[in-house]
Amino acid sequence: MRLMILDNREKAGAWAARYIAGRIKSFGNSEPFVLGLPTGSSPLVIYQEMVKMCRAKELSFKNVRTFNMDEYVGLPKEHPGSYHRFMMENLFDHVDIDPKHIRILDGMAQDKEKECGDYERAIKSAGGIELFLGGMGGNGHIAFNEPGSSFASRTRVIDLAQETINDNARFFDGDLSKVPKSAMSVGIGTIMDAREVVIIVTGKNKARALRSVIEEGVNHMYPLSCLQMHANATIVCDEDATDELRVGTVRYFKSMEKG
């Protein structure tokens, strides 16, 4: 596992955006680049940088197919708090992606089990995820895979932990009663099947979880620790997120990048 440590949130996001752009461009037009995407505050700088690159003609999404990590149960795509709307407003409305190549779970699906199964089949039909971009929750969760989630899990309906509900209240005017209590999410197994995983982690509030993910063993109570078993995983973080890592750990990863 690679740990990239940048000075601040903006530099971490810009590095991740440039890295992913390079991976997309490396594919050319020979085959579609299948990209997994997250929502929340963590990837916002990445999306802003990608939009800038597209406007400057430095990046194109014409050959990109996307699958989002998750969606709230019970929210129509037009709802201000839905992840569908988040993605449109923060990325898709501003880049040259074909709308047919965007796939987001339907929070209003009548048969949620079928929706989740269809999602897994659609990913497989697309050839699998080439690169899954993600963030990490303050309790170490990835997508909506809360602590205790199976590492073999697949796309499914998940009841959200109270900590996650509290964290996401900022997207619902701070009103806990407005935050959905469940969501559909790709599983840890789904993420681990991606050929590459890039995770953005910023802020002091993520430091304790990052320490567990990096310095402790694989533990289902810190779901992102699954990356210790992935063959091609990178965590991009800012200095604040490293506050609880050992000095030696920070020096080691920084020396690896300098070398």
PDB file of C-alpha atoms in Angstrom:
ATOM      1  CA  MET A   1       0.000   0.000   0.000  1.00  0.00           C
ATOM      2  CA  ARG A   2       1.280   3.435  -0.963  1.00  0.00           C
ATOM      3  CA  LEU A   3       0.752   6.507   1.258  1.00  0.00           C
ATOM      4  CA  MET A   4       1.106   9.903  -0.413  1.00  0.00           C
ATOM      5  CA  ILE A   5       1.380  12.746   2.115  1.00  0.00           C
ATOM      6  CA  LEU A   6       0.761  16.270   0.813  1.00  0.00           C
ATOM      7  CA  ASP A   7       0.866  19.564   2.701  1.00  0.00           C
ATOM      8  CA  ASN A   8      -2.862  20.284   2.739  1.00  0.00           C
ATOM      9  CA  ARG A   9      -6.290  19.270   1.441  1.00  0.00           C
ATOM     10  CA  GLU A  10      -5.960  21.284  -1.757  1.00  0.00           C
ATOM     11  CA  LYS A  11      -2.614  19.767  -2.711  1.00  0.00           C
ATOM     12  CA  ALA A  12      -3.813  16.264  -1.879  1.00  0.00           C
ATOM     13  CA  GLY A  13      -6.888  16.687  -4.051  1.00  0.00           C
ATOM     14  CA  ALA A  14      -4.910  18.194  -6.909  1.00  0.00           C
ATOM     15  CA  TRP A  15      -2.390  15.322  -6.805  1.00  0.00           C
ATOM     16  CA  ALA A  16      -5.170  12.732  -6.905  1.00  0.00           C
ATOM     17  CA  ALA A  17      -6.931  14.521  -9.774  1.00  0.00           C
ATOM     18  CA  ARG A  18      -3.755  14.673 -11.859  1.00  0.00           C
ATOM     19  CA  TYR A  19      -2.944  11.057 -11.135  1.00  0.00           C
ATOM     20  CA  ILE A  20      -6.396   9.809 -12.181  1.00  0.00           C
ATOM     21  CA  ALA A  21      -6.358  12.058 -15.247  1.00  0.00           C
ATOM     22  CA  GLY A  22      -3.073  10.475 -16.250  1.00  0.00           C
ATOM     23  CA  ARG A  23      -4.533   7.003 -15.871  1.00  0.00           C
ATOM     24  CA  ILE A  24      -7.553   7.947 -17.996  1.00  0.00           C
ATOM     25  CA  LYS A  25      -5.376   9.453 -20.718  1.00  0.00           C
ATOM     26  CA  SER A  26      -3.113   6.407 -20.739  1.00  0.00           C
ATOM     27  CA  PHE A  27      -6.039   4.321 -22.017  1.00  0.00           C
ATOM     28  CA  GLY A  28      -6.555   6.475 -25.103  1.00  0.00           C
ATOM     29  CA  ASN A  29      -9.570   5.276 -27.087  1.00  0.00           C
ATOM     30  CA  SER A  30      -8.652   1.623 -27.234  1.00  0.00           C
ATOM     31  CA  GLU A  31     -11.126   0.595 -24.535  1.00  0.00           C
ATOM     32  CA  PRO A  32     -13.377   2.325 -21.985  1.00  0.00           C
ATOM     33  CA  PHE A  33     -11.855   3.454 -18.709  1.00  0.00           C
ATOM     34  CA  VAL A  34     -14.200   2.243 -15.956  1.00  0.00           C
ATOM     35  CA  LEU A  35     -14.024   4.587 -12.982  1.00  0.00           C
ATOM     36  CA  GLY A  36     -15.614   4.140  -9.562  1.00  0.00           C
ATOM     37  CA  LEU A  37     -16.532   7.388  -7.815  1.00  0.00           C
ATOM     38  CA  PRO A  38     -17.470   8.595  -4.316  1.00  0.00           C
ATOM     39  CA  THR A  39     -19.446  11.523  -2.933  1.00  0.00           C
ATOM     40  CA  GLY A  40     -19.064  13.638   0.205  1.00  0.00           C
ATOM     41  CA  SER A  41     -16.669  16.452   1.000  1.00  0.00           C
ATOM     42  CA  SER A  42     -13.454  14.428   0.539  1.00  0.00           C
ATOM     43  CA  PRO A  43     -13.476  14.271  -3.295  1.00  0.00           C
ATOM     44  CA  LEU A  44     -14.673  17.833  -3.934  1.00  0.00           C
ATOM     45  CA  VAL A  45     -11.211  19.249  -4.643  1.00  0.00           C
ATOM     46  CA  ILE A  46     -10.564  16.322  -6.994  1.00  0.00           C
ATOM     47  CA  TYR A  47     -13.751  17.008  -8.930  1.00  0.00           C
ATOM     48  CA  GLN A  48     -13.018  20.728  -9.104  1.00  0.00           C
ATOM     49  CA  GLU A  49      -9.584  20.000 -10.549  1.00  0.00           C
ATOM     50  CA  MET A  50     -11.025  17.537 -13.069  1.00  0.00           C
ATOM     51  CA  VAL A  51     -13.548  20.129 -14.243  1.00  0.00           C
ATOM     52  CA  LYS A  52     -10.736  22.650 -14.709  1.00  0.00           C
ATOM     53  CA  MET A  53      -8.737  20.132 -16.754  1.00  0.00           C
ATOM     54  CA  CYS A  54     -11.739  19.347 -18.953  1.00  0.00           C
ATOM     55  CA  ARG A  55     -12.415  23.027 -19.597  1.00  0.00           C
ATOM     56  CA  ALA A  56      -8.760  23.497 -20.513  1.00  0.00           C
ATOM     57  CA  LYS A  57      -8.999  20.491 -22.892  1.00  0.00           C
ATOM     58  CA  GLU A  58      -6.390  18.655 -20.833  1.00  0.00           C
ATOM     59  CA  LEU A  59      -8.772  15.807 -19.974  1.00  0.00           C
ATOM     60  CA  SER A  60     -11.777  14.154 -21.591  1.00  0.00           C
ATOM     61  CA  PHE A  61     -14.430  11.859 -20.121  1.00  0.00           C
ATOM     62  CA  LYS A  62     -15.683  10.720 -23.530  1.00  0.00           C
ATOM     63  CA  ASN A  63     -14.166   7.280 -23.062  1.00  0.00           C
ATOM     64  CA  VAL A  64     -14.990   6.987 -19.330  1.00  0.00           C
ATOM     65  CA  ARG A  65     -17.729   4.827 -17.799  1.00  0.00           C
ATOM     66  CA  THR A  66     -18.556   5.554 -14.162  1.00  0.00           C
ATOM     67  CA  PHE A  67     -20.110   3.660 -11.278  1.00  0.00           C
ATOM     68  CA  ASN A  68     -20.836   5.508  -8.074  1.00  0.00           C
ATOM     69  CA  MET A  69     -20.246   3.895  -4.716  1.00  0.00           C
ATOM     70  CA  ASP A  70     -23.598   4.510  -3.076  1.00  0.00           C
ATOM     71  CA  GLU A  71     -26.961   6.246  -2.811  1.00  0.00           C
ATOM     72  CA  TYR A  72     -29.413   6.926  -0.014  1.00  0.00           C
ATOM     73  CA  VAL A  73     -32.512   4.752   0.177  1.00  0.00           C
ATOM     74  CA  GLY A  74     -35.711   6.727  -0.266  1.00  0.00           C
ATOM     75  CA  LEU A  75     -34.310   9.820  -1.969  1.00  0.00           C
ATOM     76  CA  PRO A  76     -35.292  10.554  -5.579  1.00  0.00           C
ATOM     77  CA  LYS A  77     -32.441  11.632  -7.810  1.00  0.00           C
ATOM     78  CA  GLU A  78     -33.757  15.215  -7.869  1.00  0.00           C
ATOM     79  CA  HIS A  79     -33.550  15.554  -4.070  1.00  0.00           C
ATOM     80  CA  PRO A  80     -30.908  18.116  -2.947  1.00  0.00           C
ATOM     81  CA  GLY A  81     -29.357  15.499  -0.662  1.00  0.00           C
ATOM     82  CA  SER A  82     -29.203  12.667  -3.185  1.00  0.00           C
ATOM     83  CA  TYR A  83     -25.855  11.484  -4.428  1.00  0.00           C
ATOM     84  CA  HIS A  84     -27.178  11.554  -7.983  1.00  0.00           C
ATOM     85  CA  ARG A  85     -27.714  15.295  -7.699  1.00  0.00           C
ATOM     86  CA  PHE A  86     -24.362  15.738  -5.924  1.00  0.00           C
ATOM     87  CA  MET A  87     -22.535  14.085  -8.804  1.00  0.00           C
ATOM     88  CA  MET A  88     -24.361  16.065 -11.464  1.00  0.00           C
ATOM     89  CA  GLU A  89     -23.729  19.393  -9.744  1.00  0.00           C
ATOM     90  CA  ASN A  90     -20.107  18.746  -8.813  1.00  0.00           C
ATOM     91  CA  LEU A  91     -18.809  16.793 -11.809  1.00  0.00           C
ATOM     92  CA  PHE A  92     -21.005  15.347 -14.532  1.00  0.00           C
ATOM     93  CA  ASP A  93     -22.748  18.583 -15.592  1.00  0.00           C
ATOM     94  CA  HIS A  94     -19.342  20.153 -16.218  1.00  0.00           C
ATOM     95  CA  VAL A  95     -17.443  17.484 -18.144  1.00  0.00           C
ATOM     96  CA  ASP A  96     -17.894  15.811 -21.535  1.00  0.00           C
ATOM     97  CA  ILE A  97     -19.153  12.447 -20.313  1.00  0.00           C
ATOM     98  CA  ASP A  98     -21.950  10.675 -22.181  1.00  0.00           C
ATOM     99  CA  PRO A  99     -24.953  10.468 -19.802  1.00  0.00           C
ATOM    100  CA  LYS A 100     -25.444   6.849 -20.922  1.00  0.00           C
ATOM    101  CA  HIS A 101     -22.081   6.047 -19.360  1.00  0.00           C
ATOM    102  CA  ILE A 102     -23.077   7.236 -15.866  1.00  0.00           C
ATOM    103  CA  ARG A 103     -24.388   4.591 -13.468  1.00  0.00           C
ATOM    104  CA  ILE A 104     -25.691   5.481  -9.989  1.00  0.00           C
ATOM    105  CA  LEU A 105     -27.776   3.255  -7.733  1.00  0.00           C
ATOM    106  CA  ASP A 106     -31.487   4.124  -7.699  1.00  0.00           C
ATOM    107  CA  GLY A 107     -32.515   5.034  -4.177  1.00  0.00           C
ATOM    108  CA  MET A 108     -36.179   4.794  -5.156  1.00  0.00           C
ATOM    109  CA  ALA A 109     -35.988   1.285  -6.658  1.00  0.00           C
ATOM    110  CA  GLN A 110     -38.982  -0.816  -5.628  1.00  0.00           C
ATOM    111  CA  ASP A 111     -36.940  -4.017  -5.572  1.00  0.00           C
ATOM    112  CA  LYS A 112     -33.764  -2.931  -3.831  1.00  0.00           C
ATOM    113  CA  GLU A 113     -32.223  -6.395  -3.809  1.00  0.00           C
ATOM    114  CA  LYS A 114     -32.627  -6.627  -7.579  1.00  0.00           C
ATOM    115  CA  GLU A 115     -31.199  -3.119  -8.016  1.00  0.00           C
ATOM    116  CA  CYS A 116     -28.099  -4.117  -6.059  1.00  0.00           C
ATOM    117  CA  GLY A 117     -27.699  -7.376  -7.976  1.00  0.00           C
ATOM    118  CA  ASP A 118     -28.132  -5.584 -11.302  1.00  0.00           C
ATOM    119  CA  TYR A 119     -25.437  -3.115 -10.261  1.00  0.00           C
ATOM    120  CA  GLU A 120     -22.925  -5.872  -9.622  1.00  0.00           C
ATOM    121  CA  ARG A 121     -23.774  -7.461 -12.962  1.00  0.00           C
ATOM    122  CA  ALA A 122     -23.408  -4.105 -14.751  1.00  0.00           C
ATOM    123  CA  ILE A 123     -19.921  -3.634 -13.282  1.00  0.00           C
ATOM    124  CA  LYS A 124     -18.926  -7.110 -14.429  1.00  0.00           C
ATOM    125  CA  SER A 125     -20.415  -6.517 -17.886  1.00  0.00           C
ATOM    126  CA  ALA A 126     -18.348  -3.310 -18.194  1.00  0.00           C
ATOM    127  CA  GLY A 127     -15.189  -5.330 -17.627  1.00  0.00           C
ATOM    128  CA  GLY A 128     -14.766  -4.472 -13.952  1.00  0.00           C
ATOM    129  CA  ILE A 129     -13.611  -1.268 -12.297  1.00  0.00           C
ATOM    130  CA  GLU A 130     -10.216  -0.100 -13.513  1.00  0.00           C
ATOM    131  CA  LEU A 131      -9.794   2.452 -10.724  1.00  0.00           C
ATOM    132  CA  PHE A 132     -12.015   3.019  -7.699  1.00  0.00           C
ATOM    133  CA  LEU A 133     -11.673   6.451  -6.113  1.00  0.00           C
ATOM    134  CA  GLY A 134     -12.964   6.668  -2.557  1.00  0.00           C
ATOM    135  CA  GLY A 135     -12.913   8.532   0.722  1.00  0.00           C
ATOM    136  CA  MET A 136     -12.806   7.344   4.321  1.00  0.00           C
ATOM    137  CA  GLY A 137     -15.283   8.091   7.076  1.00  0.00           C
ATOM    138  CA  GLY A 138     -14.178   9.136  10.532  1.00  0.00           C
ATOM    139  CA  ASN A 139     -14.849   5.598  11.775  1.00  0.00           C
ATOM    140  CA  GLY A 140     -12.797   4.041   8.982  1.00  0.00           C
ATOM    141  CA  HIS A 141     -15.695   3.159   6.706  1.00  0.00           C
ATOM    142  CA  ILE A 142     -15.379   3.025   2.918  1.00  0.00           C
ATOM    143  CA  ALA A 143     -18.453   3.793   0.799  1.00  0.00           C
ATOM    144  CA  PHE A 144     -21.224   2.946   3.307  1.00  0.00           C
ATOM    145  CA  ASN A 145     -19.500  -0.197   4.555  1.00  0.00           C
ATOM    146  CA  GLU A 146     -19.737   0.507   8.265  1.00  0.00           C
ATOM    147  CA  PRO A 147     -17.460  -1.069  10.913  1.00  0.00           C
ATOM    148  CA  GLY A 148     -18.183  -4.783  11.106  1.00  0.00           C
ATOM    149  CA  SER A 149     -18.885  -5.145   7.386  1.00  0.00           C
ATOM    150  CA  SER A 150     -17.713  -8.343   5.763  1.00  0.00           C
ATOM    151  CA  PHE A 151     -14.687  -8.043   3.504  1.00  0.00           C
ATOM    152  CA  ALA A 152     -16.549 -10.340   1.095  1.00  0.00           C
ATOM    153  CA  SER A 153     -19.611  -8.040   0.954  1.00  0.00           C
ATOM    154  CA  ARG A 154     -21.232  -6.985  -2.303  1.00  0.00           C
ATOM    155  CA  THR A 155     -23.617  -4.197  -3.286  1.00  0.00           C
ATOM    156  CA  ARG A 156     -26.482  -4.222  -0.800  1.00  0.00           C
ATOM    157  CA  VAL A 157     -28.744  -2.175   1.481  1.00  0.00           C
ATOM    158  CA  ILE A 158     -26.966  -1.026   4.638  1.00  0.00           C
ATOM    159  CA  ASP A 159     -28.278   0.509   7.870  1.00  0.00           C
ATOM    160  CA  LEU A 160     -26.136   3.539   8.644  1.00  0.00           C
ATOM    161  CA  ALA A 161     -24.268   3.952  11.914  1.00  0.00           C
ATOM    162  CA  GLN A 162     -25.287   6.906  14.075  1.00  0.00           C
ATOM    163  CA  GLU A 163     -21.817   8.413  13.663  1.00  0.00           C
ATOM    164  CA  THR A 164     -22.275   8.385   9.893  1.00  0.00           C
ATOM    165  CA  ILE A 165     -25.739   9.923  10.193  1.00  0.00           C
ATOM    166  CA  ASN A 166     -24.310  12.642  12.444  1.00  0.00           C
ATOM    167  CA  ASP A 167     -21.452  13.327  10.009  1.00  0.00           C
ATOM    168  CA  ASN A 168     -23.803  13.583   7.020  1.00  0.00           C
ATOM    169  CA  ALA A 169     -26.276  15.896   8.713  1.00  0.00           C
ATOM    170  CA  ARG A 170     -24.212  18.798   7.306  1.00  0.00           C
ATOM    171  CA  PHE A 171     -25.644  17.940   3.896  1.00  0.00           C
ATOM    172  CA  PHE A 172     -29.208  18.140   5.286  1.00  0.00           C
ATOM    173  CA  ASP A 173     -29.135  21.580   6.936  1.00  0.00           C
ATOM    174  CA  GLY A 174     -27.788  20.019  10.121  1.00  0.00           C
ATOM    175  CA  ASP A 175     -31.126  18.319  10.760  1.00  0.00           C
ATOM    176  CA  LEU A 176     -30.594  14.703  11.840  1.00  0.00           C
ATOM    177  CA  SER A 177     -34.240  13.884  11.185  1.00  0.00           C
ATOM    178  CA  LYS A 178     -33.733  14.569   7.472  1.00  0.00           C
ATOM    179  CA  VAL A 179     -30.786  12.200   7.050  1.00  0.00           C
ATOM    180  CA  PRO A 180     -31.791   8.796   5.604  1.00  0.00           C
ATOM    181  CA  LYS A 181     -31.080   5.903   7.923  1.00  0.00           C
ATOM    182  CA  SER A 182     -30.119   3.429   5.199  1.00  0.00           C
ATOM    183  CA  ALA A 183     -28.358   3.390   1.855  1.00  0.00           C
ATOM    184  CA  MET A 184     -27.416   1.135  -1.014  1.00  0.00           C
ATOM    185  CA  SER A 185     -23.667   0.694  -1.296  1.00  0.00           C
ATOM    186  CA  VAL A 186     -21.083  -1.305  -3.162  1.00  0.00           C
ATOM    187  CA  GLY A 187     -19.466  -3.868  -0.888  1.00  0.00           C
ATOM    188  CA  ILE A 188     -15.898  -4.177   0.277  1.00  0.00           C
ATOM    189  CA  GLY A 189     -15.530  -7.165  -2.032  1.00  0.00           C
ATOM    190  CA  THR A 190     -16.727  -4.985  -4.929  1.00  0.00           C
ATOM    191  CA  ILE A 191     -14.090  -2.378  -4.160  1.00  0.00           C
ATOM    192  CA  MET A 192     -11.340  -4.949  -3.694  1.00  0.00           C
ATOM    193  CA  ASP A 193     -12.096  -6.361  -7.149  1.00  0.00           C
ATOM    194  CA  ALA A 194     -11.045  -3.055  -8.735  1.00  0.00           C
ATOM    195  CA  ARG A 195      -7.675  -3.233 -10.419  1.00  0.00           C
ATOM    196  CA  GLU A 196      -6.597  -0.094  -8.560  1.00  0.00           C
ATOM    197  CA  VAL A 197      -7.942   1.808  -5.546  1.00  0.00           C
ATOM    198  CA  VAL A 198      -7.154   5.431  -4.679  1.00  0.00           C
ATOM    199  CA  ILE A 199      -8.442   6.852  -1.382  1.00  0.00           C
ATOM    200  CA  ILE A 200      -8.422  10.521  -0.372  1.00  0.00           C
ATOM    201  CA  VAL A 201      -8.181  11.217   3.379  1.00  0.00           C
ATOM    202  CA  THR A 202      -7.935  14.755   4.756  1.00  0.00           C
ATOM    203  CA  GLY A 203      -8.413  16.477   8.090  1.00  0.00           C
ATOM    204  CA  LYS A 204      -7.538  15.903  11.739  1.00  0.00           C
ATOM    205  CA  ASN A 205     -10.901  14.187  12.307  1.00  0.00           C
ATOM    206  CA  LYS A 206      -9.690  11.277  10.154  1.00  0.00           C
ATOM    207  CA  ALA A 207      -6.314  10.883  11.916  1.00  0.00           C
ATOM    208  CA  ARG A 208      -7.281   8.191  14.414  1.00  0.00           C
ATOM    209  CA  ALA A 209      -8.940   6.009  11.795  1.00  0.00           C
ATOM    210  CA  LEU A 210      -6.014   6.472   9.399  1.00  0.00           C
ATOM    211  CA  ARG A 211      -3.621   5.305  12.108  1.00  0.00           C
ATOM    212  CA  SER A 212      -5.631   2.109  12.543  1.00  0.00           C
ATOM    213  CA  VAL A 213      -5.830   1.555   8.791  1.00  0.00           C
ATOM    214  CA  ILE A 214      -2.078   2.090   8.231  1.00  0.00           C
ATOM    215  CA  GLU A 215      -0.352   0.919  11.394  1.00  0.00           C
ATOM    216  CA  GLU A 216      -2.600  -1.793  12.782  1.00  0.00           C
ATOM    217  CA  GLY A 217      -3.621  -5.120  11.273  1.00  0.00           C
ATOM    218  CA  VAL A 218      -6.501  -5.863   8.960  1.00  0.00           C
ATOM    219  CA  ASN A 219      -9.626  -5.369  11.041  1.00  0.00           C
ATOM    220  CA  HIS A 220     -13.277  -5.425   9.962  1.00  0.00           C
ATOM    221  CA  MET A 221     -13.955  -2.728  12.584  1.00  0.00           C
ATOM    222  CA  TYR A 222     -11.882  -0.398  10.379  1.00  0.00           C
ATOM    223  CA  PRO A 223     -13.159  -1.426   6.942  1.00  0.00           C
ATOM    224  CA  LEU A 224     -10.592   0.578   4.964  1.00  0.00           C
ATOM    225  CA  SER A 225      -7.849  -1.614   6.445  1.00  0.00           C
ATOM    226  CA  CYS A 226      -8.859  -4.049   3.677  1.00  0.00           C
ATOM    227  CA  LEU A 227      -6.463  -2.080   1.462  1.00  0.00           C
ATOM    228  CA  GLN A 228      -3.570  -3.818   3.197  1.00  0.00           C
ATOM    229  CA  MET A 229      -4.597  -6.843   1.123  1.00  0.00           C
ATOM    230  CA  HIS A 230      -4.979  -5.004  -2.202  1.00  0.00           C
ATOM    231  CA  ALA A 231      -2.221  -5.333  -4.767  1.00  0.00           C
ATOM    232  CA  ASN A 232      -2.481  -1.749  -6.058  1.00  0.00           C
ATOM    233  CA  ALA A 233      -3.799   0.709  -3.476  1.00  0.00           C
ATOM    234  CA  THR A 234      -2.853   4.319  -2.718  1.00  0.00           C
ATOM    235  CA  ILE A 235      -4.022   6.543   0.127  1.00  0.00           C
ATOM    236  CA  VAL A 236      -3.559  10.260  -0.565  1.00  0.00           C
ATOM    237  CA  CYS A 237      -3.691  12.382   2.576  1.00  0.00           C
ATOM    238  CA  ASP A 238      -2.804  15.780   3.986  1.00  0.00           C
ATOM    239  CA  GLU A 239      -0.502  16.484   6.922  1.00  0.00           C
ATOM    240  CA  ASP A 240      -3.462  16.912   9.296  1.00  0.00           C
ATOM    241  CA  ALA A 241      -4.634  13.354   8.669  1.00  0.00           C
ATOM    242  CA  THR A 242      -1.220  12.008   9.745  1.00  0.00           C
ATOM    243  CA  ASP A 243      -1.399  13.552  13.232  1.00  0.00           C
ATOM    244  CA  GLU A 244      -1.704  10.191  15.000  1.00  0.00           C
ATOM    245  CA  LEU A 245       0.712   8.216  12.849  1.00  0.00           C
ATOM    246  CA  ARG A 246       4.114   7.399  14.314  1.00  0.00           C
ATOM    247  CA  VAL A 247       6.875   9.774  13.287  1.00  0.00           C
ATOM    248  CA  GLY A 248       8.754   6.838  11.826  1.00  0.00           C
ATOM    249  CA  THR A 249       5.756   5.828   9.725  1.00  0.00           C
ATOM    250  CA  VAL A 250       5.445   9.310   8.231  1.00  0.00           C
ATOM    251  CA  ARG A 251       9.184   9.495   7.530  1.00  0.00           C
ATOM    252  CA  TYR A 252       9.149   6.078   5.891  1.00  0.00           C
ATOM    253  CA  PHE A 253       6.384   6.885   3.407  1.00  0.00           C
ATOM    254  CA  LYS A 254       7.811  10.296   2.618  1.00  0.00           C
ATOM    255  CA  SER A 255      11.224   8.755   1.961  1.00  0.00           C
ATOM    256  CA  MET A 256       9.642   6.224  -0.397  1.00  0.00           C
ATOM    257  CA  GLU A 257       8.236   9.037  -2.548  1.00  0.00           C
ATOM    258  CA  LYS A 258      11.527  10.976  -2.505  1.00  0.00           C
ATOM    259  CA  GLY A 259      13.400   7.851  -3.485  1.00  0.00           C
TER     260      GLY A 259
END
